[in-house]
Amino acid sequence: MNVQVIMRDGEAEYAVVPWAEYQALLAAAGANAARPSIPAVESSVQASWRELREARGLALEVVAREVGISPSYLGLIESGEREASEAIEHGLRRALGVKLETGS
């Protein structure tokens, strides 16, 4: 794995990996991670990402960091100016503790 470590005040603060490796890590985490019991959001409920985040008392910056996007980009997604990719939606569901009901 090709990782670049960014240091601040002599301590590792960020790890930067190539996009393909990041996507592989996301896929592996999704396939192998233990799934905690989390509330489902029915497909008929059209709650916005902002409403979900605020209902959980989470700051935009915290959720964006967990998803791996900038706070400004998350703001654009929440306002409807940008559409979240499937990978970002997956990250948002994970960060907000929401699972998608498939109806099966």
mmCIF file of N, CA and C in Angstrom:
data_model
loop_
_atom_site.group_PDB
_atom_site.id
_atom_site.type_symbol
_atom_site.label_atom_id
_atom_site.label_comp_id
_atom_site.label_asym_id
_atom_site.label_seq_id
_atom_site.Cartn_x
_atom_site.Cartn_y
_atom_site.Cartn_z
ATOM 1 N N MET A 1 0.852 -1.168 0.000
ATOM 2 C CA MET A 1 0.000 0.000 0.000
ATOM 3 C C MET A 1 0.898 1.231 0.000
ATOM 4 N N ASN A 2 0.562 2.192 -0.823
ATOM 5 C CA ASN A 2 1.314 3.430 -0.955
ATOM 6 C C ASN A 2 0.637 4.500 -0.099
ATOM 7 N N VAL A 3 1.219 4.819 1.055
ATOM 8 C CA VAL A 3 0.613 5.759 2.001
ATOM 9 C C VAL A 3 1.554 6.928 2.235
ATOM 10 N N GLN A 4 0.998 8.139 2.197
ATOM 11 C CA GLN A 4 1.742 9.338 2.562
ATOM 12 C C GLN A 4 1.189 9.801 3.907
ATOM 13 N N VAL A 5 2.074 9.984 4.881
ATOM 14 C CA VAL A 5 1.653 10.423 6.208
ATOM 15 C C VAL A 5 1.959 11.908 6.340
ATOM 16 N N ILE A 6 0.962 12.676 6.743
ATOM 17 C CA ILE A 6 1.121 14.108 6.962
ATOM 18 C C ILE A 6 1.208 14.334 8.462
ATOM 19 N N MET A 7 2.284 14.982 8.862
ATOM 20 C CA MET A 7 2.562 15.196 10.283
ATOM 21 C C MET A 7 2.206 16.627 10.682
ATOM 22 N N ARG A 8 1.814 16.786 11.945
ATOM 23 C CA ARG A 8 1.600 18.107 12.529
ATOM 24 C C ARG A 8 2.117 18.038 13.954
ATOM 25 N N ASP A 9 2.990 18.953 14.288
ATOM 26 C CA ASP A 9 3.593 19.007 15.624
ATOM 27 C C ASP A 9 4.226 17.669 15.997
ATOM 28 N N GLY A 10 4.873 17.044 15.020
ATOM 29 C CA GLY A 10 5.577 15.795 15.279
ATOM 30 C C GLY A 10 4.696 14.564 15.415
ATOM 31 N N GLU A 11 3.402 14.700 15.164
ATOM 32 C CA GLU A 11 2.475 13.572 15.284
ATOM 33 C C GLU A 11 1.757 13.360 13.958
ATOM 34 N N ALA A 12 1.519 12.108 13.624
ATOM 35 C CA ALA A 12 0.780 11.792 12.402
ATOM 36 C C ALA A 12 -0.647 12.314 12.533
ATOM 37 N N GLU A 13 -1.084 13.086 11.531
ATOM 38 C CA GLU A 13 -2.437 13.637 11.571
ATOM 39 C C GLU A 13 -3.318 13.072 10.457
ATOM 40 N N TYR A 14 -2.733 12.860 9.292
ATOM 41 C CA TYR A 14 -3.487 12.337 8.159
ATOM 42 C C TYR A 14 -2.680 11.248 7.465
ATOM 43 N N ALA A 15 -3.384 10.323 6.852
ATOM 44 C CA ALA A 15 -2.760 9.341 5.974
ATOM 45 C C ALA A 15 -3.419 9.495 4.609
ATOM 46 N N VAL A 16 -2.620 9.664 3.576
ATOM 47 C CA VAL A 16 -3.122 9.856 2.221
ATOM 48 C C VAL A 16 -2.796 8.605 1.412
ATOM 49 N N VAL A 17 -3.818 8.038 0.792
ATOM 50 C CA VAL A 17 -3.630 6.839 -0.028
ATOM 51 C C VAL A 17 -4.162 7.112 -1.433
ATOM 52 N N PRO A 18 -3.666 6.419 -2.439
ATOM 53 C CA PRO A 18 -4.209 6.570 -3.794
ATOM 54 C C PRO A 18 -5.699 6.214 -3.819
ATOM 55 N N TRP A 19 -6.428 6.866 -4.712
ATOM 56 C CA TRP A 19 -7.881 6.713 -4.776
ATOM 57 C C TRP A 19 -8.302 5.254 -4.924
ATOM 58 N N ALA A 20 -7.650 4.515 -5.798
ATOM 59 C CA ALA A 20 -8.024 3.113 -6.017
ATOM 60 C C ALA A 20 -7.858 2.300 -4.732
ATOM 61 N N GLU A 21 -6.795 2.576 -3.991
ATOM 62 C CA GLU A 21 -6.585 1.862 -2.729
ATOM 63 C C GLU A 21 -7.627 2.271 -1.691
ATOM 64 N N TYR A 22 -7.998 3.550 -1.690
ATOM 65 C CA TYR A 22 -9.042 4.034 -0.782
ATOM 66 C C TYR A 22 -10.365 3.323 -1.078
ATOM 67 N N GLN A 23 -10.722 3.225 -2.365
ATOM 68 C CA GLN A 23 -11.958 2.551 -2.744
ATOM 69 C C GLN A 23 -11.927 1.082 -2.331
ATOM 70 N N ALA A 24 -10.763 0.439 -2.482
ATOM 71 C CA ALA A 24 -10.634 -0.964 -2.071
ATOM 72 C C ALA A 24 -10.805 -1.101 -0.561
ATOM 73 N N LEU A 25 -10.257 -0.149 0.193
ATOM 74 C CA LEU A 25 -10.419 -0.171 1.653
ATOM 75 C C LEU A 25 -11.889 0.005 2.038
ATOM 76 N N LEU A 26 -12.581 0.927 1.357
ATOM 77 C CA LEU A 26 -14.013 1.119 1.631
ATOM 78 C C LEU A 26 -14.793 -0.158 1.350
ATOM 79 N N ALA A 27 -14.497 -0.780 0.230
ATOM 80 C CA ALA A 27 -15.203 -2.012 -0.127
ATOM 81 C C ALA A 27 -14.925 -3.108 0.891
ATOM 82 N N ALA A 28 -13.675 -3.236 1.300
ATOM 83 C CA ALA A 28 -13.315 -4.266 2.281
ATOM 84 C C ALA A 28 -13.974 -3.990 3.627
ATOM 85 N N ALA A 29 -14.007 -2.736 4.032
ATOM 86 C CA ALA A 29 -14.629 -2.389 5.315
ATOM 87 C C ALA A 29 -16.124 -2.660 5.267
ATOM 88 N N GLY A 30 -16.758 -2.355 4.156
ATOM 89 C CA GLY A 30 -18.192 -2.595 4.022
ATOM 90 C C GLY A 30 -18.532 -4.064 4.006
ATOM 91 N N ALA A 31 -17.665 -4.871 3.448
ATOM 92 C CA ALA A 31 -17.930 -6.300 3.332
ATOM 93 C C ALA A 31 -17.620 -7.050 4.615
ATOM 94 N N ASN A 32 -16.658 -6.566 5.384
ATOM 95 C CA ASN A 32 -16.179 -7.329 6.532
ATOM 96 C C ASN A 32 -16.476 -6.696 7.886
ATOM 97 N N ALA A 33 -16.923 -5.456 7.903
ATOM 98 C CA ALA A 33 -17.128 -4.769 9.178
ATOM 99 C C ALA A 33 -18.338 -5.340 9.907
ATOM 100 N N ALA A 34 -18.224 -5.421 11.204
ATOM 101 C CA ALA A 34 -19.373 -5.834 12.017
ATOM 102 C C ALA A 34 -20.416 -4.734 11.922
ATOM 103 N N ARG A 35 -21.628 -5.105 11.705
ATOM 104 C CA ARG A 35 -22.702 -4.129 11.543
ATOM 105 C C ARG A 35 -23.452 -3.944 12.855
ATOM 106 N N PRO A 36 -23.352 -2.758 13.455
ATOM 107 C CA PRO A 36 -24.131 -2.515 14.665
ATOM 108 C C PRO A 36 -25.605 -2.376 14.306
ATOM 109 N N SER A 37 -26.442 -2.576 15.293
ATOM 110 C CA SER A 37 -27.868 -2.402 15.084
ATOM 111 C C SER A 37 -28.143 -0.911 14.943
ATOM 112 N N ILE A 38 -28.638 -0.507 13.772
ATOM 113 C CA ILE A 38 -28.899 0.902 13.521
ATOM 114 C C ILE A 38 -30.307 1.058 12.974
ATOM 115 N N PRO A 39 -30.923 2.204 13.216
ATOM 116 C CA PRO A 39 -32.285 2.400 12.740
ATOM 117 C C PRO A 39 -32.342 2.462 11.220
ATOM 118 N N ALA A 40 -33.413 1.940 10.666
ATOM 119 C CA ALA A 40 -33.604 1.961 9.215
ATOM 120 C C ALA A 40 -34.363 3.214 8.814
ATOM 121 N N VAL A 41 -34.095 3.676 7.629
ATOM 122 C CA VAL A 41 -34.853 4.780 7.058
ATOM 123 C C VAL A 41 -35.649 4.189 5.907
ATOM 124 N N GLU A 42 -36.953 4.240 6.012
ATOM 125 C CA GLU A 42 -37.789 3.674 4.965
ATOM 126 C C GLU A 42 -37.634 4.494 3.695
ATOM 127 N N SER A 43 -37.738 3.819 2.558
ATOM 128 C CA SER A 43 -37.560 4.504 1.280
ATOM 129 C C SER A 43 -38.605 5.594 1.076
ATOM 130 N N SER A 44 -39.775 5.468 1.732
ATOM 131 C CA SER A 44 -40.805 6.487 1.577
ATOM 132 C C SER A 44 -40.471 7.766 2.340
ATOM 133 N N VAL A 45 -39.564 7.668 3.292
ATOM 134 C CA VAL A 45 -39.169 8.847 4.061
ATOM 135 C C VAL A 45 -38.087 9.577 3.284
ATOM 136 N N GLN A 46 -38.337 10.813 2.931
ATOM 137 C CA GLN A 46 -37.394 11.584 2.134
ATOM 138 C C GLN A 46 -36.676 12.613 3.007
ATOM 139 N N ALA A 47 -36.046 12.151 4.077
ATOM 140 C CA ALA A 47 -35.305 13.052 4.951
ATOM 141 C C ALA A 47 -34.020 13.464 4.252
ATOM 142 N N SER A 48 -33.666 14.715 4.364
ATOM 143 C CA SER A 48 -32.438 15.189 3.734
ATOM 144 C C SER A 48 -31.234 14.813 4.585
ATOM 145 N N TRP A 49 -30.067 14.810 3.935
ATOM 146 C CA TRP A 49 -28.830 14.521 4.671
ATOM 147 C C TRP A 49 -28.654 15.520 5.815
ATOM 148 N N ARG A 50 -28.983 16.792 5.574
ATOM 149 C CA ARG A 50 -28.833 17.808 6.623
ATOM 150 C C ARG A 50 -29.745 17.497 7.807
ATOM 151 N N GLU A 51 -31.001 17.137 7.530
ATOM 152 C CA GLU A 51 -31.938 16.819 8.610
ATOM 153 C C GLU A 51 -31.447 15.633 9.427
ATOM 154 N N LEU A 52 -30.941 14.606 8.745
ATOM 155 C CA LEU A 52 -30.421 13.434 9.450
ATOM 156 C C LEU A 52 -29.223 13.804 10.318
ATOM 157 N N ARG A 53 -28.313 14.593 9.751
ATOM 158 C CA ARG A 53 -27.107 14.988 10.488
ATOM 159 C C ARG A 53 -27.473 15.829 11.711
ATOM 160 N N GLU A 54 -28.342 16.815 11.504
ATOM 161 C CA GLU A 54 -28.728 17.691 12.612
ATOM 162 C C GLU A 54 -29.512 16.930 13.676
ATOM 163 N N ALA A 55 -30.347 15.974 13.268
ATOM 164 C CA ALA A 55 -31.115 15.180 14.232
ATOM 165 C C ALA A 55 -30.196 14.379 15.145
ATOM 166 N N ARG A 56 -29.026 14.040 14.644
ATOM 167 C CA ARG A 56 -28.055 13.286 15.443
ATOM 168 C C ARG A 56 -27.082 14.201 16.175
ATOM 169 N N GLY A 57 -27.249 15.521 16.005
ATOM 170 C CA GLY A 57 -26.396 16.477 16.704
ATOM 171 C C GLY A 57 -24.954 16.482 16.220
ATOM 172 N N LEU A 58 -24.737 16.144 14.947
ATOM 173 C CA LEU A 58 -23.383 16.066 14.405
ATOM 174 C C LEU A 58 -23.053 17.313 13.594
ATOM 175 N N ALA A 59 -21.846 17.809 13.757
ATOM 176 C CA ALA A 59 -21.385 18.964 12.997
ATOM 177 C C ALA A 59 -21.069 18.555 11.563
ATOM 178 N N LEU A 60 -21.302 19.466 10.640
ATOM 179 C CA LEU A 60 -21.018 19.226 9.233
ATOM 180 C C LEU A 60 -19.563 18.803 9.037
ATOM 181 N N GLU A 61 -18.648 19.467 9.720
ATOM 182 C CA GLU A 61 -17.220 19.169 9.579
ATOM 183 C C GLU A 61 -16.890 17.746 10.026
ATOM 184 N N VAL A 62 -17.526 17.290 11.090
ATOM 185 C CA VAL A 62 -17.270 15.947 11.622
ATOM 186 C C VAL A 62 -17.739 14.888 10.627
ATOM 187 N N VAL A 63 -18.937 15.059 10.092
ATOM 188 C CA VAL A 63 -19.477 14.090 9.136
ATOM 189 C C VAL A 63 -18.647 14.100 7.856
ATOM 190 N N ALA A 64 -18.313 15.286 7.362
ATOM 191 C CA ALA A 64 -17.504 15.378 6.138
ATOM 192 C C ALA A 64 -16.170 14.665 6.317
ATOM 193 N N ARG A 65 -15.530 14.865 7.456
ATOM 194 C CA ARG A 65 -14.236 14.223 7.720
ATOM 195 C C ARG A 65 -14.388 12.704 7.722
ATOM 196 N N GLU A 66 -15.461 12.211 8.344
ATOM 197 C CA GLU A 66 -15.668 10.761 8.409
ATOM 198 C C GLU A 66 -15.947 10.164 7.028
ATOM 199 N N VAL A 67 -16.644 10.926 6.190
ATOM 200 C CA VAL A 67 -16.970 10.452 4.844
ATOM 201 C C VAL A 67 -15.753 10.565 3.917
ATOM 202 N N GLY A 68 -14.872 11.515 4.222
ATOM 203 C CA GLY A 68 -13.687 11.701 3.388
ATOM 204 C C GLY A 68 -13.855 12.761 2.319
ATOM 205 N N ILE A 69 -14.760 13.723 2.585
ATOM 206 C CA ILE A 69 -14.970 14.831 1.655
ATOM 207 C C ILE A 69 -14.819 16.136 2.423
ATOM 208 N N SER A 70 -14.741 17.239 1.702
ATOM 209 C CA SER A 70 -14.596 18.534 2.364
ATOM 210 C C SER A 70 -15.942 18.983 2.939
ATOM 211 N N PRO A 71 -15.902 19.780 4.012
ATOM 212 C CA PRO A 71 -17.151 20.315 4.557
ATOM 213 C C PRO A 71 -17.929 21.135 3.525
ATOM 214 N N SER A 72 -17.214 21.878 2.673
ATOM 215 C CA SER A 72 -17.918 22.680 1.670
ATOM 216 C C SER A 72 -18.647 21.790 0.664
ATOM 217 N N TYR A 73 -18.040 20.660 0.294
ATOM 218 C CA TYR A 73 -18.705 19.752 -0.644
ATOM 219 C C TYR A 73 -19.927 19.106 0.012
ATOM 220 N N LEU A 74 -19.812 18.740 1.285
ATOM 221 C CA LEU A 74 -20.976 18.196 1.990
ATOM 222 C C LEU A 74 -22.082 19.240 2.052
ATOM 223 N N GLY A 75 -21.720 20.496 2.269
ATOM 224 C CA GLY A 75 -22.711 21.568 2.266
ATOM 225 C C GLY A 75 -23.439 21.665 0.934
ATOM 226 N N LEU A 76 -22.697 21.499 -0.165
ATOM 227 C CA LEU A 76 -23.316 21.523 -1.495
ATOM 228 C C LEU A 76 -24.264 20.345 -1.680
ATOM 229 N N ILE A 77 -23.881 19.182 -1.167
ATOM 230 C CA ILE A 77 -24.750 18.001 -1.250
ATOM 231 C C ILE A 77 -26.012 18.239 -0.427
ATOM 232 N N GLU A 78 -25.843 18.741 0.793
ATOM 233 C CA GLU A 78 -26.998 18.980 1.664
ATOM 234 C C GLU A 78 -27.952 20.017 1.082
ATOM 235 N N SER A 79 -27.422 21.002 0.372
ATOM 236 C CA SER A 79 -28.277 22.047 -0.198
ATOM 237 C C SER A 79 -28.891 21.635 -1.534
ATOM 238 N N GLY A 80 -28.476 20.477 -2.053
ATOM 239 C CA GLY A 80 -29.012 20.001 -3.318
ATOM 240 C C GLY A 80 -28.286 20.534 -4.540
ATOM 241 N N GLU A 81 -27.202 21.290 -4.328
ATOM 242 C CA GLU A 81 -26.442 21.824 -5.457
ATOM 243 C C GLU A 81 -25.562 20.771 -6.115
ATOM 244 N N ARG A 82 -25.231 19.723 -5.382
ATOM 245 C CA ARG A 82 -24.443 18.607 -5.913
ATOM 246 C C ARG A 82 -25.134 17.312 -5.525
ATOM 247 N N GLU A 83 -24.978 16.309 -6.372
ATOM 248 C CA GLU A 83 -25.545 14.992 -6.095
ATOM 249 C C GLU A 83 -24.440 14.089 -5.564
ATOM 250 N N ALA A 84 -24.721 13.390 -4.490
ATOM 251 C CA ALA A 84 -23.731 12.491 -3.893
ATOM 252 C C ALA A 84 -23.577 11.244 -4.747
ATOM 253 N N SER A 85 -22.328 10.841 -4.948
ATOM 254 C CA SER A 85 -22.070 9.582 -5.652
ATOM 255 C C SER A 85 -22.504 8.425 -4.756
ATOM 256 N N GLU A 86 -22.539 7.239 -5.323
ATOM 257 C CA GLU A 86 -22.910 6.054 -4.545
ATOM 258 C C GLU A 86 -21.942 5.845 -3.379
ATOM 259 N N ALA A 87 -20.652 6.060 -3.625
ATOM 260 C CA ALA A 87 -19.650 5.885 -2.566
ATOM 261 C C ALA A 87 -19.848 6.905 -1.449
ATOM 262 N N ILE A 88 -20.162 8.144 -1.818
ATOM 263 C CA ILE A 88 -20.390 9.178 -0.801
ATOM 264 C C ILE A 88 -21.673 8.887 -0.040
ATOM 265 N N GLU A 89 -22.725 8.456 -0.734
ATOM 266 C CA GLU A 89 -23.963 8.094 -0.036
ATOM 267 C C GLU A 89 -23.715 6.968 0.961
ATOM 268 N N HIS A 90 -22.923 5.989 0.553
ATOM 269 C CA HIS A 90 -22.579 4.889 1.464
ATOM 270 C C HIS A 90 -21.863 5.448 2.699
ATOM 271 N N GLY A 91 -20.918 6.343 2.478
ATOM 272 C CA GLY A 91 -20.195 6.956 3.588
ATOM 273 C C GLY A 91 -21.106 7.776 4.486
ATOM 274 N N LEU A 92 -22.038 8.501 3.889
ATOM 275 C CA LEU A 92 -22.978 9.293 4.683
ATOM 276 C C LEU A 92 -23.878 8.392 5.522
ATOM 277 N N ARG A 93 -24.380 7.311 4.919
ATOM 278 C CA ARG A 93 -25.217 6.389 5.696
ATOM 279 C C ARG A 93 -24.429 5.812 6.870
ATOM 280 N N ARG A 94 -23.181 5.434 6.622
ATOM 281 C CA ARG A 94 -22.343 4.875 7.687
ATOM 282 C C ARG A 94 -22.091 5.933 8.774
ATOM 283 N N ALA A 95 -21.731 7.146 8.366
ATOM 284 C CA ALA A 95 -21.422 8.210 9.319
ATOM 285 C C ALA A 95 -22.638 8.610 10.147
ATOM 286 N N LEU A 96 -23.821 8.527 9.543
ATOM 287 C CA LEU A 96 -25.042 8.947 10.224
ATOM 288 C C LEU A 96 -25.779 7.786 10.882
ATOM 289 N N GLY A 97 -25.236 6.584 10.759
ATOM 290 C CA GLY A 97 -25.858 5.429 11.407
ATOM 291 C C GLY A 97 -27.193 5.056 10.812
ATOM 292 N N VAL A 98 -27.283 5.088 9.490
ATOM 293 C CA VAL A 98 -28.533 4.797 8.797
ATOM 294 C C VAL A 98 -28.303 3.641 7.842
ATOM 295 N N LYS A 99 -29.235 2.679 7.836
ATOM 296 C CA LYS A 99 -29.142 1.623 6.831
ATOM 297 C C LYS A 99 -30.295 1.781 5.863
ATOM 298 N N LEU A 100 -30.068 1.366 4.649
ATOM 299 C CA LEU A 100 -31.067 1.470 3.599
ATOM 300 C C LEU A 100 -31.911 0.213 3.590
ATOM 301 N N GLU A 101 -33.221 0.369 3.699
ATOM 302 C CA GLU A 101 -34.111 -0.789 3.618
ATOM 303 C C GLU A 101 -34.263 -1.179 2.170
ATOM 304 N N THR A 102 -34.077 -2.451 1.889
ATOM 305 C CA THR A 102 -34.177 -2.940 0.512
ATOM 306 C C THR A 102 -35.532 -3.550 0.217
ATOM 307 N N GLY A 103 -36.349 -3.712 1.229
ATOM 308 C CA GLY A 103 -37.674 -4.270 1.020
ATOM 309 C C GLY A 103 -37.710 -5.779 0.991
ATOM 310 N N SER A 104 -36.580 -6.424 1.257
ATOM 311 C CA SER A 104 -36.567 -7.895 1.257
ATOM 312 C C SER A 104 -36.485 -8.442 2.647
#
